[in-house]
Amino acid sequence: MRDPSAALAERPGHIPPDLVVDFDCYEPEGLQDDVQLAWWRAQQNGPDIFWTPRNGGHWVVTRADDITLFQVDNERVSYADFVVPRQPFAPIPPVNLDPPEHGPYRAILMPLLVPKAVSRLESTVRDVAIQTTEALAPRGECEFIQEFAKILPIMVFLRMVDLPFEDRHMLVPLAEAGSRSPDMETRVAAIRTMRRYLSEKMAERRDNPGDDLLSVVVHANLGDRPIAFEEAVSLAITALFGGLDTVTSMLGFCTRFLAMNPKHRQELVDDPGLIPDAVDELIRRLGITNSARRVKVDFEHKGVTFKAGDQVQVPAMLYGLDDRLIDDPLTVDFRRERPIPHAAFGAGIHTCPGAVLARRELRIFLEEWLKRIPDFRIKEGTKPVLASGIVCGVIELRLEW
Ligand code: HEM
């Protein structure tokens, strides 16, 4: 994705020197202690909007009002450059498409992720959470990311597409290589293999449809015409990748927080009825996504001149940490007044269609894990390994109980 030795970008003429901050979204200072706090320092210590010469050179908007503006303004802002540093991505429908191309793809996915559809997946989420936790409990320790956080979302996807759970042994490493490998060739090769796998399955479902996601997508209409086979495969890949790394990361951050904060953990053990609200408070404090946009036309905002072609990083994770919007934003308070302000699932036309499913997975995980492993901590002598970027993540999390 990124070449750490790459030269710093030259400051374009329309960017004044006082708006330049040396901020690397992949290596913010203090990343390994608390990645959200590391980003928060950039919000607190710099101008509301700054430009960094790192990763090809791009703007970062740090305050809630500006994050919303760049999420909802489809007239002046495009989704084309949603990854930093920018790269020539083929369309990943609907993620990096603008209107009018975006809507028809999204319309296919939405009914597959509405609350009624998610409820049909609930028993899978619960069964996997129970079985995995029960298998781990007697061991007294685990590496949570490999042994739980990666397994739950892939099993949910396999249930959505009606494919055998055993396929996870092949898909988990592929998904990992496809979303987190530092080597571009490895990423491309993994996504190609994933595409081949899904193409084969979708060809079968084209001829013998069921009621699963692959069958629905391959037989869908894209606006007023039948979707082409390759378009359908791309959309299925988006549904797969959209729900893997994100859910794994959120599970990782929530579990790391509870491992390090016994009072909060005990609150949930004593009163499991708090868990649904706790999920949103954890998502607010431990947000993970920082996608980017491309400016379509020159415009001014808060005295800053944006030029067509500029790339702007829009850290959704900073919205719920903005002290102009929320009191004491760094404190996790499960009894915080509702609704809890955050934009962890985005805003506007690209708002995450998987939010209902993601919240359900987190809630059920907490319910079932805390019943069986109520008292756990970071394994002595280890430190969780965190990653920052477009999607922040927990790479390794050793627990003991
Ligand atoms: C905690 C977990 C999750 C988080 C934090 C999250 C976050 C987000 C955010 C912030 C966006 C908007 C990106 C932007 O504005 O640039 C998004 C879009 C999307 N998400 Fe999620 N997501 C999560 C889980 C899921 C799940 C479980 C699925 C599906 C199974 C999913 C599928 C998608 C898709 C398809 C899009 C693109 C929507 C569009 O472009 O219209 N996500 N997600």
Coordinates of C-alpha atoms and ligand atoms in Angstrom, one line a residue:
M1 CA 0.0 0.0 0.0
R2 CA 2.6 2.4 1.1
D3 CA 6.3 2.9 0.7
P4 CA 7.7 4.1 4.1
S5 CA 10.9 5.4 2.4
A6 CA 9.0 7.5 -0.1
A7 CA 10.0 11.1 -0.4
L8 CA 7.8 13.7 1.2
A9 CA 5.5 15.4 -1.3
E10 CA 6.2 19.0 -2.3
R11 CA 3.7 21.5 -0.9
P12 CA 1.4 22.7 -3.7
G13 CA 1.3 26.5 -4.1
H14 CA -2.3 26.9 -2.8
I15 CA -1.4 25.4 0.6
P16 CA 0.1 28.0 3.1
P17 CA 3.0 26.7 5.3
D18 CA 1.0 27.3 8.5
L19 CA -1.4 24.5 7.4
V20 CA 1.3 21.9 7.0
V21 CA 1.6 19.3 9.7
D22 CA 4.0 16.3 9.4
F23 CA 1.4 13.5 10.1
D24 CA 1.7 10.0 8.9
C25 CA -1.6 8.2 9.0
Y26 CA 0.2 4.8 9.1
E27 CA 2.6 5.8 11.9
P28 CA 1.0 8.4 14.1
E29 CA 3.0 9.2 17.2
G30 CA 2.0 6.9 20.1
L31 CA 0.3 4.4 17.8
Q32 CA 1.2 1.3 19.9
D33 CA -0.2 2.8 23.1
D34 CA -3.6 4.0 21.8
V35 CA -4.1 4.5 18.1
Q36 CA -7.3 6.6 18.6
L37 CA -5.5 8.8 21.1
A38 CA -2.6 9.2 18.6
W39 CA -5.1 10.6 16.0
W40 CA -6.9 12.7 18.7
R41 CA -3.6 14.5 19.3
A42 CA -3.6 15.5 15.7
Q43 CA -7.1 16.9 16.2
Q44 CA -6.2 18.8 19.3
N45 CA -2.7 20.1 18.5
G46 CA -3.0 21.2 14.8
P47 CA -5.4 23.4 12.8
D48 CA -8.9 21.9 12.2
I49 CA -7.8 21.2 8.6
F50 CA -4.2 20.5 7.8
W51 CA -2.1 19.2 4.9
T52 CA 0.6 16.6 5.4
P53 CA 3.4 15.8 2.9
R54 CA 3.3 12.1 3.9
N55 CA 1.9 9.4 1.7
G56 CA 1.7 11.4 -1.5
G57 CA 0.5 14.6 0.2
H58 CA -3.1 15.0 1.4
W59 CA -5.4 17.1 3.6
V60 CA -6.8 15.8 6.9
V61 CA -10.0 17.2 8.3
T62 CA -10.1 16.6 12.0
R63 CA -13.4 18.1 13.4
A64 CA -16.8 16.6 13.4
D65 CA -18.5 19.4 11.3
D66 CA -15.8 19.1 8.6
I67 CA -15.9 15.3 8.6
T68 CA -19.6 15.4 7.9
L69 CA -19.2 18.0 5.2
F70 CA -16.7 15.8 3.3
Q71 CA -18.9 12.7 3.8
V72 CA -22.1 14.2 2.5
D73 CA -21.1 16.8 -0.2
N74 CA -21.4 14.8 -3.4
E75 CA -21.3 18.0 -5.5
R76 CA -17.8 19.1 -4.6
V77 CA -16.3 15.8 -3.3
S78 CA -15.8 12.5 -5.0
Y79 CA -15.1 9.0 -3.5
A80 CA -12.6 8.2 -6.2
D81 CA -9.4 8.5 -4.0
F82 CA -10.7 6.7 -0.9
V83 CA -7.3 5.1 -0.1
V84 CA -4.2 7.0 1.1
P85 CA -1.8 7.1 -0.7
R86 CA -3.9 7.3 -3.8
Q87 CA -3.7 4.5 -6.2
P88 CA -5.3 3.5 -9.5
F89 CA -8.0 1.2 -8.1
A90 CA -10.5 -0.4 -10.4
P91 CA -14.0 0.5 -9.2
I92 CA -14.9 -1.4 -6.0
P93 CA -18.7 -1.0 -6.3
P94 CA -20.2 0.8 -4.5
V95 CA -17.4 2.0 -2.3
N96 CA -15.4 4.3 -4.6
L97 CA -18.3 5.2 -7.0
D98 CA -20.1 8.5 -7.1
P99 CA -23.7 9.2 -8.1
P100 CA -25.3 8.1 -10.4
E101 CA -23.2 4.9 -10.7
H102 CA -23.2 4.4 -6.9
G103 CA -26.9 4.0 -6.2
P104 CA -27.9 0.9 -8.3
Y105 CA -25.1 -1.2 -6.8
R106 CA -26.0 -0.1 -3.2
A107 CA -29.6 -0.9 -3.9
I108 CA -28.7 -4.5 -4.5
L109 CA -26.8 -4.8 -1.2
M110 CA -29.1 -3.0 1.1
P111 CA -32.0 -5.6 1.3
L112 CA -29.4 -8.2 2.2
L113 CA -28.3 -6.3 5.3
V114 CA -31.5 -4.8 6.7
P115 CA -32.4 -5.8 10.3
K116 CA -34.7 -8.6 9.2
A117 CA -31.9 -10.2 7.1
V118 CA -29.4 -9.8 9.9
S119 CA -31.8 -11.5 12.4
R120 CA -31.6 -14.6 10.2
L121 CA -27.8 -14.6 10.7
E122 CA -28.1 -14.2 14.5
S123 CA -28.1 -17.9 15.4
T124 CA -24.9 -18.4 13.4
V125 CA -23.2 -15.4 15.2
R126 CA -24.3 -16.8 18.5
D127 CA -23.3 -20.5 17.8
V128 CA -19.9 -19.4 16.5
A129 CA -19.4 -17.1 19.5
I130 CA -20.4 -19.8 22.0
Q131 CA -18.4 -22.7 20.4
T132 CA -15.3 -20.6 19.9
T133 CA -15.3 -19.2 23.5
E134 CA -16.1 -22.6 25.0
A135 CA -13.1 -24.1 23.1
L136 CA -10.8 -21.4 24.4
A137 CA -12.0 -21.1 28.0
P138 CA -10.2 -24.2 29.5
R139 CA -6.9 -23.1 27.9
G140 CA -6.6 -20.0 30.1
E141 CA -5.0 -18.0 27.3
C142 CA -5.3 -17.2 23.6
E143 CA -4.2 -15.0 20.8
F144 CA -7.6 -13.3 20.4
I145 CA -7.2 -12.0 16.8
Q146 CA -6.4 -15.3 15.1
E147 CA -8.4 -17.5 17.4
F148 CA -11.6 -15.4 17.6
A149 CA -11.8 -12.0 15.9
K150 CA -11.0 -13.3 12.4
I151 CA -13.2 -16.4 12.7
L152 CA -16.5 -14.8 13.6
P153 CA -17.0 -12.4 10.6
I154 CA -15.8 -15.0 8.1
M155 CA -18.3 -17.6 9.4
V156 CA -21.0 -15.0 9.1
F157 CA -20.1 -14.3 5.5
L158 CA -20.0 -18.0 4.7
R159 CA -23.5 -18.3 6.2
M160 CA -24.7 -15.3 4.1
V161 CA -23.4 -16.9 0.9
D162 CA -24.3 -20.5 1.9
L163 CA -20.9 -21.9 1.5
P164 CA -19.2 -24.5 3.8
F165 CA -17.7 -23.3 7.1
E166 CA -14.5 -25.3 6.3
D167 CA -13.7 -22.9 3.5
R168 CA -12.7 -20.4 6.2
H169 CA -9.3 -22.2 6.4
M170 CA -8.5 -21.0 2.9
L171 CA -10.4 -17.6 3.1
V172 CA -9.0 -16.2 6.4
P173 CA -5.3 -16.1 5.2
L174 CA -6.5 -14.8 1.8
A175 CA -8.5 -12.0 3.4
E176 CA -5.7 -11.1 5.6
A177 CA -3.2 -10.9 2.7
G178 CA -5.7 -9.0 0.7
S179 CA -6.4 -6.3 3.2
R180 CA -3.2 -6.0 5.4
S181 CA -0.2 -7.3 3.5
P182 CA 2.4 -4.5 3.2
D183 CA 3.4 -6.0 -0.2
M184 CA 1.2 -4.8 -3.0
E185 CA 1.9 -7.9 -5.2
T186 CA 0.7 -10.2 -2.3
R187 CA -2.4 -8.1 -1.9
V188 CA -3.3 -8.2 -5.6
A189 CA -2.6 -12.0 -5.8
A190 CA -4.8 -12.7 -2.8
I191 CA -7.7 -10.6 -4.1
R192 CA -7.3 -12.4 -7.5
T193 CA -7.5 -15.8 -5.8
M194 CA -10.6 -14.6 -3.8
R195 CA -12.2 -13.4 -7.0
R196 CA -11.6 -16.8 -8.7
Y197 CA -13.1 -18.6 -5.8
L198 CA -16.2 -16.4 -5.7
S199 CA -16.5 -16.5 -9.5
E200 CA -16.7 -20.2 -9.5
K201 CA -19.3 -20.2 -6.8
M202 CA -21.3 -17.5 -8.5
A203 CA -21.3 -19.3 -11.8
E204 CA -22.9 -22.3 -9.9
R205 CA -25.5 -20.0 -8.3
R206 CA -26.3 -18.4 -11.7
D207 CA -27.3 -21.8 -12.9
N208 CA -28.8 -23.2 -9.7
P209 CA -29.9 -20.2 -7.6
G210 CA -30.7 -20.4 -3.9
D211 CA -31.8 -17.5 -1.5
D212 CA -28.2 -16.6 -0.5
L213 CA -26.3 -13.4 -1.2
L214 CA -24.4 -14.8 -4.2
S215 CA -27.6 -16.0 -5.9
V216 CA -29.3 -12.7 -5.2
V217 CA -26.4 -10.6 -6.5
V218 CA -25.8 -12.6 -9.6
H219 CA -29.4 -12.4 -10.6
A220 CA -29.9 -8.7 -9.7
N221 CA -30.7 -5.8 -11.9
L222 CA -28.3 -2.9 -12.0
G223 CA -30.7 -0.1 -12.5
D224 CA -32.7 -1.0 -15.6
R225 CA -30.5 -3.9 -16.9
P226 CA -29.3 -7.2 -15.6
I227 CA -26.0 -7.0 -13.7
A228 CA -23.0 -8.3 -15.7
F229 CA -21.3 -11.4 -14.2
E230 CA -18.0 -9.6 -13.5
E231 CA -19.9 -6.7 -11.9
A232 CA -21.7 -9.2 -9.7
V233 CA -18.4 -10.8 -8.6
S234 CA -17.0 -7.3 -7.7
L235 CA -20.0 -6.5 -5.6
A236 CA -19.8 -9.9 -3.7
I237 CA -16.1 -9.2 -3.0
T238 CA -17.0 -5.8 -1.6
A239 CA -19.6 -7.4 0.7
L240 CA -17.0 -9.9 1.8
F241 CA -14.1 -7.4 2.4
G242 CA -16.5 -4.8 3.9
G243 CA -17.4 -7.0 6.8
L244 CA -14.1 -8.8 7.6
D245 CA -11.2 -6.5 8.6
T246 CA -13.6 -3.9 10.0
V247 CA -15.4 -6.4 12.4
T248 CA -12.1 -8.1 13.3
S249 CA -10.6 -4.8 14.2
M250 CA -13.6 -3.6 16.3
L251 CA -13.7 -6.9 18.1
G252 CA -9.9 -6.5 18.8
F253 CA -10.1 -2.9 20.0
C254 CA -13.2 -3.7 22.3
T255 CA -11.5 -6.7 23.8
R256 CA -8.2 -5.0 24.3
F257 CA -10.0 -2.2 26.1
L258 CA -11.9 -4.6 28.4
A259 CA -8.7 -6.5 29.1
M260 CA -7.1 -3.3 30.2
N261 CA -10.1 -1.8 32.1
P262 CA -11.4 -4.3 34.7
K263 CA -14.0 -1.9 36.1
H264 CA -15.7 -1.5 32.7
R265 CA -15.5 -5.2 32.2
Q266 CA -17.1 -5.9 35.6
E267 CA -19.9 -3.4 34.8
L268 CA -20.9 -5.5 31.8
V269 CA -20.5 -8.8 33.6
D270 CA -22.7 -7.5 36.5
D271 CA -25.3 -6.0 34.2
P272 CA -25.4 -7.6 30.7
G273 CA -28.4 -5.4 29.9
L274 CA -25.8 -2.6 29.4
I275 CA -24.1 -4.3 26.6
P276 CA -26.2 -2.9 23.6
D277 CA -25.4 0.7 24.8
A278 CA -21.8 -0.3 25.6
V279 CA -21.3 -1.4 22.0
D280 CA -22.0 2.1 20.7
E281 CA -19.9 3.8 23.4
L282 CA -17.0 1.5 22.5
I283 CA -17.4 2.1 18.8
R284 CA -17.4 5.9 19.5
R285 CA -14.2 5.8 21.6
L286 CA -12.4 3.1 19.5
G287 CA -13.4 4.1 16.0
I288 CA -11.3 2.6 13.2
T289 CA -12.0 4.1 9.7
N290 CA -10.2 6.9 8.0
S291 CA -11.1 6.8 4.3
A292 CA -10.3 9.6 1.9
R293 CA -12.0 11.6 -0.9
R294 CA -11.0 13.6 -4.0
V295 CA -11.9 17.3 -4.4
K296 CA -14.0 17.7 -7.6
V297 CA -14.0 21.5 -7.9
D298 CA -12.1 24.4 -6.3
F299 CA -13.7 25.8 -3.2
E300 CA -13.0 27.5 0.1
H301 CA -14.0 26.3 3.5
K302 CA -13.0 27.7 6.9
G303 CA -10.6 29.9 5.1
V304 CA -8.8 26.9 3.4
T305 CA -8.6 26.7 -0.4
F306 CA -9.3 23.2 -1.7
K307 CA -8.3 22.6 -5.4
A308 CA -9.8 20.1 -7.8
G309 CA -7.7 16.9 -7.5
D310 CA -6.6 17.4 -3.9
Q311 CA -6.9 14.3 -1.7
V312 CA -8.7 14.8 1.7
Q313 CA -8.5 12.2 4.4
V314 CA -11.8 12.1 6.4
P315 CA -11.2 10.3 9.7
A316 CA -14.6 9.0 10.7
M317 CA -13.0 7.8 13.9
L318 CA -12.3 11.4 15.1
Y319 CA -15.9 12.5 14.9
G320 CA -16.9 10.9 18.2
L321 CA -13.7 12.2 19.9
D322 CA -14.4 15.9 19.1
D323 CA -14.6 17.8 22.4
R324 CA -16.6 20.5 20.6
L325 CA -19.4 17.9 20.3
I326 CA -19.1 15.7 23.3
D327 CA -17.9 16.1 26.9
D328 CA -14.9 14.2 28.1
P329 CA -14.5 12.3 24.8
L330 CA -11.6 10.1 25.9
T331 CA -13.6 8.5 28.8
V332 CA -15.6 5.4 28.1
D333 CA -18.9 5.8 29.9
F334 CA -21.5 3.0 29.3
R335 CA -24.2 5.3 30.8
R336 CA -23.5 8.2 28.5
E337 CA -26.5 10.1 27.4
R338 CA -28.1 8.7 24.2
P339 CA -27.8 9.0 21.3
I340 CA -24.1 8.6 21.4
P341 CA -22.6 10.9 18.8
H342 CA -20.2 9.1 16.4
A343 CA -19.7 8.7 12.7
A344 CA -17.9 5.3 13.0
F345 CA -20.2 4.0 10.2
G346 CA -19.8 7.1 8.0
A347 CA -22.6 9.4 6.8
G348 CA -24.3 10.3 3.6
I349 CA -24.8 8.0 0.6
H350 CA -22.0 5.7 1.5
T351 CA -23.0 5.1 5.2
C352 CA -22.1 1.6 6.1
P353 CA -24.9 -0.8 5.1
G354 CA -23.3 -3.4 7.4
A355 CA -23.8 -1.4 10.6
V356 CA -26.7 -3.4 11.9
L357 CA -24.8 -6.6 11.3
A358 CA -21.6 -5.2 12.8
R359 CA -23.4 -4.0 16.0
R360 CA -25.1 -7.4 16.3
E361 CA -21.8 -9.3 16.0
L362 CA -20.2 -7.1 18.7
R363 CA -23.2 -7.4 21.1
I364 CA -23.5 -11.2 20.8
F365 CA -19.7 -11.6 21.2
L366 CA -19.7 -9.6 24.4
E367 CA -22.8 -11.4 25.8
E368 CA -21.4 -14.9 25.1
W369 CA -17.7 -14.2 25.9
L370 CA -18.3 -12.4 29.2
K371 CA -20.5 -15.2 30.4
R372 CA -17.7 -17.8 29.9
I373 CA -14.5 -15.7 30.3
P374 CA -15.5 -12.8 32.6
D375 CA -12.1 -12.1 34.0
F376 CA -9.3 -11.7 31.5
R377 CA -6.3 -9.5 30.9
I378 CA -3.4 -8.8 28.5
K379 CA -1.0 -11.8 28.8
E380 CA 1.9 -10.8 31.1
G381 CA 5.1 -9.9 29.2
T382 CA 3.2 -9.2 26.0
K383 CA 1.9 -6.0 24.4
P384 CA -0.9 -5.8 21.8
V385 CA 0.3 -4.9 18.3
L386 CA -1.8 -2.1 16.7
A387 CA -1.9 -0.8 13.2
S388 CA -3.1 2.6 11.9
G389 CA -4.3 3.5 8.4
I390 CA -7.5 3.6 6.4
V391 CA -8.8 0.9 8.7
C392 CA -7.0 0.8 12.1
G393 CA -6.6 -2.6 13.5
V394 CA -5.3 -4.9 16.3
I395 CA -2.8 -7.2 14.7
E396 CA -2.0 -9.3 17.8
L397 CA -3.7 -9.5 21.2
R398 CA -2.5 -12.1 23.7
L399 CA -4.9 -12.6 26.5
E400 CA -4.8 -14.7 29.7
W401 CA -7.4 -15.5 32.4
Ligands
HEM1 C1 -17.5 -2.4 13.0 C2 -17.6 -2.7 11.7 C3 -17.7 -1.8 10.6 C4 -17.3 -0.5 10.5 C5 -16.6 0.4 11.6 C6 -17.6 0.0 9.2 C7 -17.4 1.3 8.7 C8 -17.8 1.7 7.4 C9 -17.7 3.1 7.0 C10 -17.1 4.2 7.8 C11 -18.1 3.1 5.7 C12 -18.2 4.3 4.8 C13 -16.8 4.6 4.2 C14 -16.7 5.9 3.7 O1 -17.5 6.8 3.9 O2 -15.6 6.2 3.1 C15 -18.5 1.8 5.3 C16 -19.0 1.4 4.1 C17 -19.3 0.1 3.8 N1 -19.4 -1.0 4.6 FE1 -18.9 -1.0 6.6 N2 -18.2 -1.1 8.5 C18 -18.3 -2.1 9.3 C19 -18.8 -3.4 9.0 C20 -19.4 -3.7 7.8 C21 -20.0 -5.0 7.5 C22 -20.3 -6.1 8.6 C23 -20.4 -5.0 6.2 C24 -21.0 -6.0 5.3 C25 -21.2 -7.2 5.6 C26 -19.9 -3.7 5.7 C27 -20.1 -3.3 4.3 C28 -19.8 -2.1 3.9 C29 -20.0 -1.7 2.5 C30 -20.5 -2.6 1.3 C31 -19.7 -0.3 2.4 C32 -19.8 0.6 1.2 C33 -21.1 1.3 1.1 C34 -21.2 2.3 0.0 O3 -20.2 2.7 -0.6 O4 -22.4 2.7 -0.3 N3 -19.3 -3.0 6.7 N4 -18.3 0.9 6.4

